[in-house]
Coordinates of N, CA and C in Angstrom, one line a residue:
Chain A
N27 N -48.7 -1.1 45.9 CA -47.3 -1.5 45.7 C -47.3 -2.9 45.1
A28 N -46.5 -3.1 44.1 CA -46.4 -4.4 43.4 C -45.6 -5.4 44.2
G29 N -44.5 -5.0 44.8 CA -43.7 -5.9 45.6 C -42.9 -6.9 44.7
V30 N -43.2 -8.2 44.8 CA -42.5 -9.2 44.0 C -43.5 -9.8 43.0
T31 N -43.2 -9.7 41.8 CA -44.2 -10.2 40.7 C -43.5 -11.3 39.9
Q32 N -44.2 -12.4 39.8 CA -43.7 -13.6 39.0 C -44.5 -13.7 37.8
T33 N -43.9 -14.1 36.7 CA -44.5 -14.3 35.4 C -43.9 -15.6 34.8
P34 N -44.7 -16.5 34.3 CA -46.2 -16.6 34.4 C -46.6 -17.2 35.7
K35 N -47.9 -17.3 35.9 CA -48.5 -17.9 37.1 C -48.7 -19.4 37.0
F36 N -49.0 -19.8 35.8 CA -49.2 -21.2 35.5 C -48.5 -21.6 34.2
R37 N -48.0 -22.8 34.1 CA -47.4 -23.2 32.8 C -47.3 -24.7 32.8
V38 N -47.6 -25.3 31.6 CA -47.5 -26.7 31.3 C -46.4 -26.9 30.2
L39 N -45.4 -27.7 30.5 CA -44.4 -28.0 29.6 C -44.3 -29.4 29.2
K40 N -43.8 -29.7 28.0 CA -43.6 -31.1 27.7 C -42.1 -31.4 28.1
T41 N -41.8 -32.7 28.4 CA -40.5 -33.1 28.7 C -39.5 -32.7 27.6
G42 N -38.4 -32.0 28.0 CA -37.4 -31.6 27.1 C -37.6 -30.2 26.6
Q43 N -38.7 -29.6 26.9 CA -38.9 -28.2 26.5 C -38.1 -27.3 27.5
S44 N -37.9 -26.0 27.0 CA -37.2 -25.1 27.9 C -38.2 -23.9 28.2
M45 N -37.9 -23.2 29.2 CA -38.7 -22.0 29.6 C -37.9 -21.2 30.6
T46 N -38.4 -19.9 30.7 CA -37.8 -19.0 31.6 C -38.9 -18.4 32.5
L47 N -38.7 -18.4 33.8 CA -39.6 -17.8 34.7 C -39.0 -16.4 35.1
L48 N -39.8 -15.4 35.1 CA -39.3 -14.0 35.4 C -39.8 -13.6 36.8
C49 N -38.9 -13.0 37.5 CA -39.2 -12.4 38.8 C -38.8 -11.0 38.8
A50 N -39.7 -10.1 39.1 CA -39.4 -8.7 39.2 C -39.8 -8.1 40.5
Q51 N -38.9 -7.3 41.1 CA -39.2 -6.6 42.3 C -39.0 -5.1 42.2
D52 N -39.9 -4.3 42.9 CA -39.8 -2.9 42.8 C -39.4 -2.2 44.1
M53 N -38.7 -3.0 44.9 CA -38.3 -2.5 46.3 C -36.9 -2.1 46.4
N54 N -36.2 -2.2 45.2 CA -34.7 -1.9 45.2 C -33.9 -2.8 46.1
H55 N -34.4 -4.1 46.2 CA -33.7 -5.0 47.1 C -32.4 -5.6 46.4
E56 N -31.4 -5.8 47.2 CA -30.2 -6.3 46.6 C -30.3 -7.9 46.4
Y57 N -30.9 -8.5 47.3 CA -30.9 -10.0 47.3 C -32.2 -10.6 46.7
M58 N -32.0 -11.5 45.9 CA -33.2 -12.2 45.3 C -33.0 -13.7 45.3
Y59 N -34.1 -14.5 45.3 CA -34.0 -15.9 45.5 C -35.0 -16.7 44.7
W60 N -34.7 -17.9 44.3 CA -35.7 -18.8 43.7 C -35.8 -20.0 44.5
Y61 N -37.0 -20.4 44.8 CA -37.3 -21.6 45.6 C -38.3 -22.5 44.8
R62 N -38.3 -23.8 45.2 CA -39.3 -24.7 44.7 C -40.0 -25.3 45.9
Q63 N -41.3 -25.5 45.7 CA -42.1 -26.1 46.8 C -42.9 -27.3 46.2
D64 N -42.5 -28.5 46.8 CA -43.2 -29.7 46.3 C -44.3 -30.0 47.3
P65 N -45.3 -30.8 46.9 CA -46.4 -31.1 47.7 C -46.0 -31.6 49.1
G66 N -46.6 -31.0 50.1 CA -46.4 -31.4 51.5 C -45.0 -31.1 52.0
M67 N -44.3 -30.2 51.3 CA -43.0 -29.8 51.8 C -42.8 -28.3 51.9
G68 N -41.8 -27.9 52.6 CA -41.5 -26.5 52.7 C -40.7 -26.1 51.5
L69 N -40.3 -24.8 51.5 CA -39.5 -24.3 50.3 C -38.1 -24.7 50.4
R70 N -37.5 -25.0 49.2 CA -36.1 -25.3 49.1 C -35.5 -24.3 48.1
L71 N -34.3 -23.8 48.5 CA -33.6 -22.8 47.8 C -32.9 -23.4 46.6
I72 N -33.2 -22.8 45.4 CA -32.6 -23.3 44.1 C -31.3 -22.5 43.8
H73 N -31.5 -21.2 43.6 CA -30.4 -20.3 43.4 C -30.7 -19.0 44.1
Y74 N -29.7 -18.2 44.3 CA -29.9 -16.9 44.8 C -28.9 -15.9 44.2
S75 N -29.2 -14.6 44.5 CA -28.3 -13.6 44.0 C -28.1 -12.5 45.1
V76 N -26.9 -12.1 45.2 CA -26.6 -11.1 46.3 C -26.4 -9.7 45.6
G77 N -26.7 -9.6 44.4 CA -26.6 -8.3 43.7 C -26.6 -8.4 42.2
E78 N -26.8 -7.3 41.5 CA -26.8 -7.3 40.1 C -25.6 -8.0 39.5
G79 N -25.7 -8.9 38.6 CA -24.6 -9.6 38.0 C -24.0 -10.8 38.7
T80 N -24.6 -11.1 39.9 CA -24.1 -12.2 40.7 C -25.2 -13.3 40.8
T81 N -24.7 -14.5 40.9 CA -25.6 -15.7 41.2 C -24.9 -16.7 42.0
A82 N -25.6 -17.5 42.8 CA -25.0 -18.5 43.6 C -26.0 -19.7 43.7
K83 N -25.4 -20.9 43.9 CA -26.2 -22.1 44.1 C -26.8 -22.2 45.5
G84 N -28.0 -22.7 45.5 CA -28.7 -23.0 46.7 C -28.6 -24.5 47.0
E85 N -29.7 -24.9 47.6 CA -29.8 -26.3 48.1 C -30.0 -27.3 46.9
V86 N -30.8 -26.9 45.9 CA -31.2 -27.9 44.9 C -31.0 -27.2 43.5
P87 N -29.8 -26.9 43.1 CA -29.6 -26.1 41.8 C -29.6 -26.9 40.5
D88 N -29.5 -28.3 40.6 CA -29.3 -29.0 39.4 C -30.5 -28.9 38.5
G89 N -30.2 -28.7 37.2 CA -31.3 -28.6 36.2 C -31.8 -27.2 36.0
Y90 N -31.3 -26.2 36.7 CA -31.7 -24.9 36.6 C -30.6 -23.9 36.4
N91 N -30.8 -22.8 35.7 CA -29.9 -21.8 35.6 C -30.6 -20.4 35.9
V92 N -29.8 -19.5 36.3 CA -30.3 -18.2 36.6 C -29.5 -17.0 36.1
S93 N -30.1 -15.9 36.0 CA -29.3 -14.7 35.6 C -29.9 -13.5 36.3
R94 N -29.1 -12.5 36.6 CA -29.5 -11.3 37.3 C -28.8 -10.1 36.5
L95 N -29.3 -9.8 35.3 CA -28.7 -8.8 34.5 C -29.1 -7.4 35.0
K96 N -30.3 -7.3 35.5 CA -30.7 -6.1 36.1 C -31.1 -6.3 37.6
K97 N -30.9 -5.3 38.4 CA -31.1 -5.4 39.8 C -32.5 -5.8 40.1
Q98 N -33.5 -5.4 39.4 CA -34.9 -5.6 39.7 C -35.4 -7.0 39.2
N99 N -34.6 -7.6 38.3 CA -35.1 -8.9 37.7 C -34.2 -10.1 38.0
F100 N -34.8 -11.2 38.2 CA -34.1 -12.4 38.5 C -34.8 -13.5 37.7
L101 N -34.1 -14.1 36.7 CA -34.6 -15.1 35.8 C -34.2 -16.5 36.2
L102 N -35.2 -17.4 36.1 CA -34.9 -18.8 36.4 C -35.2 -19.6 35.1
G103 N -34.2 -20.3 34.6 CA -34.3 -21.0 33.4 C -34.3 -22.5 33.6
L104 N -35.1 -23.2 32.8 CA -35.1 -24.7 32.7 C -34.7 -25.0 31.3
E105 N -33.5 -25.6 31.0 CA -33.1 -25.8 29.7 C -33.7 -27.0 29.0
S106 N -34.0 -28.0 29.8 CA -34.6 -29.3 29.3 C -35.5 -29.8 30.4
A107 N -36.7 -29.4 30.4 CA -37.6 -29.7 31.5 C -37.8 -31.2 31.7
A108 N -37.9 -31.6 33.0 CA -38.1 -33.0 33.3 C -39.4 -33.1 34.3
P109 N -40.1 -34.2 34.3 CA -41.2 -34.4 35.2 C -40.9 -34.1 36.6
S110 N -39.7 -34.4 37.0 CA -39.2 -34.1 38.4 C -39.2 -32.6 38.8
Q111 N -39.3 -31.8 37.8 CA -39.3 -30.4 38.0 C -40.7 -29.8 38.1
T112 N -41.7 -30.7 38.1 CA -43.1 -30.3 38.4 C -43.1 -29.8 39.8
S113 N -43.5 -28.5 40.0 CA -43.5 -28.0 41.3 C -44.1 -26.6 41.3
V114 N -44.2 -26.0 42.4 CA -44.5 -24.5 42.5 C -43.3 -23.8 42.8
Y115 N -43.0 -22.8 42.0 CA -41.8 -22.0 42.1 C -42.1 -20.6 42.7
F116 N -41.3 -20.3 43.7 CA -41.4 -19.0 44.4 C -40.2 -18.2 44.2
C117 N -40.4 -16.9 44.0 CA -39.3 -15.9 44.0 C -39.4 -15.1 45.2
A118 N -38.3 -14.6 45.8 CA -38.4 -13.7 46.9 C -37.2 -12.7 46.8
S119 N -37.4 -11.6 47.5 CA -36.3 -10.7 47.6 C -36.1 -10.1 49.0
S120 N -35.0 -9.6 49.3 CA -34.8 -9.0 50.6 C -33.8 -7.8 50.5
R121 N -33.9 -6.9 51.5 CA -33.1 -5.7 51.4 C -31.7 -6.0 51.6
G122 N -31.3 -6.9 52.6 CA -29.9 -7.0 52.9 C -29.6 -8.4 53.3
F123 N -28.5 -8.5 54.0 CA -27.9 -9.8 54.3 C -28.3 -10.3 55.7
R124 N -28.6 -9.4 56.6 CA -28.8 -9.8 58.0 C -30.0 -10.8 58.1
G125 N -29.8 -11.7 59.1 CA -30.8 -12.7 59.3 C -32.2 -12.1 59.7
D126 N -32.2 -10.9 60.3 CA -33.5 -10.4 60.7 C -34.2 -9.6 59.6
T127 N -33.6 -9.6 58.4 CA -34.2 -8.9 57.2 C -35.3 -9.8 56.7
E128 N -36.4 -9.2 56.5 CA -37.6 -10.0 56.0 C -37.4 -10.3 54.5
A129 N -37.8 -11.5 54.1 CA -37.8 -11.8 52.7 C -39.3 -11.7 52.2
F130 N -39.5 -11.0 51.1 CA -40.8 -10.8 50.5 C -41.0 -11.8 49.3
F131 N -42.1 -12.5 49.3 CA -42.3 -13.5 48.3 C -43.3 -13.1 47.2
G132 N -43.1 -13.6 46.0 CA -44.1 -13.5 45.0 C -45.2 -14.6 45.2
Q133 N -46.1 -14.6 44.3 CA -47.3 -15.5 44.5 C -47.1 -16.9 43.9
G134 N -45.9 -17.1 43.3 CA -45.6 -18.5 42.9 C -46.0 -18.7 41.4
T135 N -45.3 -19.7 40.8 CA -45.7 -20.2 39.5 C -45.8 -21.7 39.6
R136 N -47.0 -22.1 39.2 CA -47.2 -23.6 39.2 C -46.8 -24.2 37.8
L137 N -45.8 -25.0 37.9 CA -45.2 -25.6 36.6 C -45.5 -27.1 36.6
T138 N -46.1 -27.5 35.5 CA -46.3 -29.0 35.3 C -45.5 -29.4 34.1
V139 N -44.7 -30.5 34.3 CA -44.0 -31.0 33.2 C -44.5 -32.4 32.9
V140 N -45.0 -32.5 31.6 CA -45.7 -33.8 31.3 C -44.8 -34.6 30.3
Chain B
A16 N -26.2 -30.1 59.9 CA -27.2 -29.4 59.1 C -28.4 -29.1 60.0
Q17 N -29.0 -27.9 59.7 CA -30.2 -27.6 60.5 C -31.4 -28.3 59.9
T18 N -32.3 -28.7 60.7 CA -33.5 -29.3 60.3 C -34.7 -28.7 61.1
V19 N -35.8 -28.6 60.5 CA -37.0 -28.1 61.1 C -38.1 -29.1 60.9
T20 N -38.7 -29.5 62.0 CA -39.8 -30.5 62.0 C -41.1 -30.0 62.5
Q21 N -42.1 -30.2 61.6 CA -43.5 -29.9 62.0 C -44.2 -31.2 62.1
S22 N -44.5 -31.6 63.2 CA -45.0 -33.0 63.4 C -46.5 -33.2 63.1
Q23 N -47.2 -32.1 62.9 CA -48.6 -32.1 62.7 C -48.9 -31.7 61.2
P24 N -49.1 -32.7 60.3 CA -49.4 -32.3 58.9 C -50.7 -31.6 58.8
E25 N -51.7 -31.9 59.7 CA -53.0 -31.2 59.6 C -53.5 -30.9 61.0
M26 N -54.2 -29.8 61.1 CA -54.8 -29.4 62.4 C -56.2 -28.8 62.0
S27 N -57.1 -28.9 62.9 CA -58.4 -28.2 62.7 C -58.7 -27.5 64.0
V28 N -59.5 -26.4 63.9 CA -59.9 -25.7 65.1 C -61.3 -25.1 64.8
Q29 N -62.1 -25.0 65.8 CA -63.4 -24.3 65.7 C -63.2 -22.8 65.7
E30 N -64.0 -22.2 64.9 CA -63.9 -20.7 64.9 C -64.0 -20.1 66.3
A31 N -63.2 -19.1 66.6 CA -63.2 -18.5 67.9 C -62.4 -19.2 69.0
E32 N -62.0 -20.4 68.7 CA -61.2 -21.2 69.6 C -59.7 -20.9 69.4
T33 N -58.9 -21.6 70.3 CA -57.4 -21.4 70.2 C -56.8 -22.7 69.7
V34 N -55.8 -22.6 68.9 CA -55.0 -23.7 68.4 C -53.5 -23.5 68.5
T35 N -52.8 -24.5 68.7 CA -51.3 -24.4 68.8 C -50.7 -25.3 67.8
L36 N -49.8 -24.8 67.0 CA -49.1 -25.5 66.0 C -47.6 -25.7 66.5
S37 N -47.1 -26.9 66.3 CA -45.8 -27.3 66.9 C -44.7 -27.2 65.9
C38 N -43.5 -26.9 66.4 CA -42.3 -26.8 65.5 C -41.1 -27.1 66.4
T39 N -40.3 -28.0 66.0 CA -39.0 -28.2 66.6 C -37.9 -28.1 65.6
Y40 N -36.7 -27.8 66.1 CA -35.6 -27.6 65.1 C -34.3 -28.1 65.8
D41 N -33.4 -28.3 64.9 CA -32.1 -28.8 65.4 C -31.0 -27.9 64.9
T42 N -30.2 -27.4 65.8 CA -29.1 -26.5 65.4 C -28.0 -26.5 66.4
S43 N -26.8 -26.2 66.0 CA -25.7 -26.1 67.0 C -25.4 -24.6 67.1
E44 N -26.1 -23.7 66.4 CA -25.9 -22.3 66.5 C -26.5 -21.8 67.8
S45 N -26.0 -20.6 68.3 CA -26.5 -20.0 69.5 C -27.4 -18.8 69.2
D46 N -27.1 -18.2 68.0 CA -27.8 -17.0 67.6 C -28.5 -17.3 66.3
Y47 N -29.8 -17.1 66.3 CA -30.6 -17.4 65.1 C -32.0 -16.8 65.2
Y48 N -32.7 -16.9 64.1 CA -34.1 -16.4 64.0 C -35.0 -17.5 63.7
L49 N -36.2 -17.4 64.2 CA -37.3 -18.4 63.9 C -38.5 -17.6 63.4
F50 N -39.1 -18.2 62.4 CA -40.3 -17.5 61.8 C -41.5 -18.5 61.6
W51 N -42.6 -17.9 61.6 CA -43.8 -18.6 61.1 C -44.4 -17.9 59.9
Y52 N -44.6 -18.6 58.8 CA -45.2 -18.1 57.6 C -46.5 -18.7 57.4
K53 N -47.4 -17.9 56.9 CA -48.8 -18.4 56.5 C -48.8 -18.4 55.0
Q54 N -49.4 -19.5 54.4 CA -49.6 -19.6 53.0 C -51.0 -20.0 52.7
P55 N -51.9 -19.0 52.4 CA -53.3 -19.3 52.1 C -53.4 -19.9 50.7
P56 N -54.6 -20.3 50.3 CA -54.8 -20.9 49.0 C -54.3 -20.0 47.9
S57 N -54.1 -18.7 48.1 CA -53.6 -17.8 47.0 C -52.1 -18.1 46.8
R58 N -51.5 -18.9 47.6 CA -50.0 -19.3 47.6 C -49.1 -18.2 48.1
Q59 N -49.6 -17.0 48.4 CA -48.7 -15.9 48.9 C -48.1 -16.3 50.2
M60 N -46.8 -16.2 50.4 CA -46.1 -16.5 51.6 C -46.2 -15.2 52.5
I61 N -46.8 -15.3 53.6 CA -46.9 -14.1 54.5 C -46.2 -14.4 55.8
L62 N -45.4 -13.5 56.2 CA -44.7 -13.6 57.5 C -45.7 -13.3 58.6
V63 N -45.8 -14.2 59.5 CA -46.8 -14.0 60.6 C -46.1 -13.5 61.8
I64 N -44.9 -14.1 62.2 CA -44.3 -13.7 63.4 C -42.8 -14.1 63.4
R65 N -42.0 -13.4 64.1 CA -40.5 -13.6 64.1 C -40.0 -13.6 65.5
Q66 N -39.1 -14.5 65.8 CA -38.5 -14.5 67.1 C -37.0 -14.5 67.0
E67 N -36.3 -13.6 67.8 CA -34.9 -13.7 67.8 C -34.5 -14.6 69.0
A68 N -33.6 -15.5 68.8 CA -33.2 -16.5 69.8 C -32.6 -15.9 71.0
Y69 N -32.0 -14.7 70.9 CA -31.4 -14.1 72.1 C -32.4 -13.4 73.0
K70 N -33.6 -13.3 72.5 CA -34.7 -12.6 73.3 C -35.4 -13.7 74.0
Q71 N -35.5 -13.6 75.3 CA -36.2 -14.6 76.1 C -37.7 -14.4 76.0
Q72 N -38.1 -13.1 75.8 CA -39.6 -12.8 75.7 C -40.2 -13.4 74.4
N73 N -41.3 -14.0 74.6 CA -42.0 -14.6 73.4 C -42.6 -13.5 72.6
A74 N -42.4 -13.6 71.2 CA -43.0 -12.7 70.3 C -44.5 -12.8 70.3
T75 N -45.2 -11.6 70.1 CA -46.6 -11.6 69.9 C -47.0 -10.6 68.8
E76 N -48.0 -11.0 68.0 CA -48.5 -10.2 67.0 C -50.0 -10.3 67.0
N77 N -50.7 -9.5 67.7 CA -52.2 -9.5 67.7 C -52.6 -10.9 68.3
R78 N -53.4 -11.7 67.5 CA -53.9 -12.9 67.9 C -52.9 -14.1 67.9
F79 N -51.7 -13.8 67.3 CA -50.6 -14.8 67.1 C -49.5 -14.6 68.2
S80 N -49.2 -15.7 68.8 CA -48.1 -15.6 69.8 C -47.3 -16.9 69.7
V81 N -46.1 -16.9 70.2 CA -45.2 -18.1 70.1 C -44.8 -18.5 71.5
N82 N -44.5 -19.8 71.7 CA -43.9 -20.3 72.9 C -42.6 -20.8 72.5
F83 N -41.5 -20.0 72.8 CA -40.2 -20.3 72.4 C -39.4 -20.9 73.6
Q84 N -39.0 -22.1 73.4 CA -38.3 -22.9 74.4 C -36.9 -23.2 73.8
K85 N -35.9 -22.3 74.1 CA -34.6 -22.5 73.4 C -33.9 -23.8 73.8
A86 N -33.9 -24.1 75.0 CA -33.2 -25.3 75.5 C -33.8 -26.6 74.8
A87 N -35.1 -26.6 74.7 CA -35.8 -27.7 74.1 C -35.9 -27.6 72.6
K88 N -35.4 -26.5 72.0 CA -35.4 -26.2 70.6 C -36.9 -26.4 70.0
S89 N -37.8 -25.7 70.7 CA -39.2 -25.8 70.3 C -39.7 -24.4 70.1
F90 N -40.6 -24.3 69.1 CA -41.1 -22.9 68.7 C -42.5 -23.1 68.2
S91 N -43.5 -23.1 69.1 CA -44.9 -23.3 68.7 C -45.6 -22.0 68.5
L92 N -46.6 -22.1 67.7 CA -47.4 -20.9 67.3 C -48.8 -21.1 67.9
K93 N -49.3 -20.1 68.6 CA -50.6 -20.2 69.2 C -51.5 -19.1 68.5
I94 N -52.6 -19.6 68.0 CA -53.5 -18.7 67.3 C -54.8 -18.6 68.2
S95 N -55.0 -17.4 68.7 CA -56.2 -17.2 69.6 C -57.4 -16.7 68.8
D96 N -58.6 -17.0 69.3 CA -59.8 -16.4 68.6 C -59.7 -16.7 67.1
S97 N -59.6 -18.0 66.7 CA -59.4 -18.3 65.3 C -60.5 -17.8 64.4
Q98 N -60.1 -17.4 63.3 CA -61.0 -16.8 62.3 C -60.9 -17.7 61.0
L99 N -62.0 -17.6 60.2 CA -62.0 -18.4 59.0 C -60.9 -18.0 58.1
G100 N -60.4 -16.8 58.1 CA -59.3 -16.3 57.3 C -58.0 -16.8 57.8
D101 N -57.9 -17.5 58.9 CA -56.7 -18.1 59.4 C -56.4 -19.5 58.7
A102 N -57.4 -20.0 58.0 CA -57.2 -21.3 57.3 C -56.1 -21.1 56.3
A103 N -55.1 -22.0 56.4 CA -54.0 -21.9 55.5 C -53.0 -23.0 55.9
M104 N -51.9 -23.0 55.1 CA -50.8 -23.9 55.5 C -49.8 -23.0 56.2
Y105 N -49.3 -23.4 57.3 CA -48.3 -22.7 58.1 C -47.0 -23.4 58.1
F106 N -46.0 -22.6 57.9 CA -44.6 -23.1 57.8 C -43.8 -22.4 58.9
C107 N -43.0 -23.3 59.6 CA -42.0 -22.8 60.5 C -40.7 -22.8 59.8
A108 N -39.9 -21.7 60.1 CA -38.6 -21.6 59.4 C -37.5 -21.1 60.4
Y109 N -36.3 -21.5 60.1 CA -35.1 -21.2 60.9 C -34.1 -20.6 60.0
R110 N -33.4 -19.6 60.6 CA -32.3 -19.0 59.9 C -31.2 -18.6 60.9
P111 N -29.9 -19.0 60.7 CA -28.9 -18.5 61.6 C -28.7 -17.0 61.5
Y112 N -28.1 -16.5 62.5 CA -28.0 -15.0 62.7 C -27.3 -14.3 61.5
N113 N -26.2 -14.8 61.1 CA -25.4 -14.1 60.1 C -25.6 -14.9 58.8
T114 N -26.8 -15.2 58.4 CA -27.0 -15.9 57.2 C -27.9 -15.0 56.3
N115 N -27.6 -15.1 55.0 CA -28.4 -14.5 53.9 C -29.9 -14.7 54.2
A116 N -30.6 -13.6 54.1 CA -32.0 -13.6 54.5 C -32.9 -14.6 53.8
G117 N -32.4 -15.1 52.6 CA -33.3 -16.0 51.9 C -32.9 -17.5 52.2
K118 N -31.9 -17.7 53.0 CA -31.4 -19.1 53.2 C -32.0 -19.7 54.5
S119 N -33.3 -19.6 54.6 CA -34.0 -20.2 55.7 C -34.2 -21.7 55.4
T120 N -34.3 -22.4 56.5 CA -34.7 -23.8 56.4 C -36.1 -23.9 56.8
F121 N -37.0 -24.5 56.0 CA -38.4 -24.6 56.2 C -38.8 -26.0 56.7
G122 N -39.8 -26.0 57.5 CA -40.5 -27.3 57.8 C -41.4 -27.7 56.7
D123 N -42.0 -28.8 56.8 CA -42.9 -29.3 55.8 C -44.3 -28.7 55.8
G124 N -44.6 -28.0 56.8 CA -45.9 -27.3 56.9 C -47.0 -28.0 57.7
T125 N -47.9 -27.2 58.2 CA -49.1 -27.8 58.9 C -50.3 -27.1 58.2
T126 N -51.2 -27.9 57.7 CA -52.5 -27.3 57.1 C -53.5 -27.1 58.2
L127 N -53.9 -25.9 58.4 CA -54.9 -25.6 59.4 C -56.2 -25.3 58.7
T128 N -57.2 -26.1 59.3 CA -58.6 -25.9 58.8 C -59.4 -25.2 60.0
V129 N -60.2 -24.2 59.6 CA -61.0 -23.5 60.6 C -62.5 -23.8 60.3
K130 N -63.1 -24.4 61.3 CA -64.5 -24.8 61.1 C -65.4 -23.8 61.7
P131 N -66.5 -23.4 60.9 CA -67.4 -22.4 61.3 C -68.4 -22.9 62.4

């Protein structure tokens, strides 16, 4: 079972460049999320989606955009990358809304902005 | 706002010994969930154990158990018979009961080293 797959796994960008991170899940989950993890810190929610065609802001949304055109895919875009966006990005998905629903995580994308 | 504090940035344990990782949280909610996640060098976030706040009984999953003290807002993880494969960063997380499953608040993590 693939679960949650993130593409790419590593990327180096120059300041001002743009890129899109792709998250795909094969579990038919309604909810999907993008997080960033900075050194020595836990995950912080960037944006999330509660279903196809919907998106919402999380804790740290500035500088990022997202789209959920298909239920299985959740895209994270950086329009003009900044060194402060150097981080490890995680995607996750969950079946439903309830707090006891487990979130399944991808393996992360390490992004460096130089 | 909810906060989660892991006061031990690093811990080490001898193989086969027991180690306890600490976590405290701050909330005004009465119903919530608490989680421990393991993140090995592969970066994969793995759910280790989950505790529902309304349950007084501490959760247990094989060698992993928690000591949940609701009044003290404390949620520690005990790893018994530590194995080399337990070496990882461990995150404590909190989520209110009626909250989107992805909107957990995470602590800053504890890096666990297991010595052979």
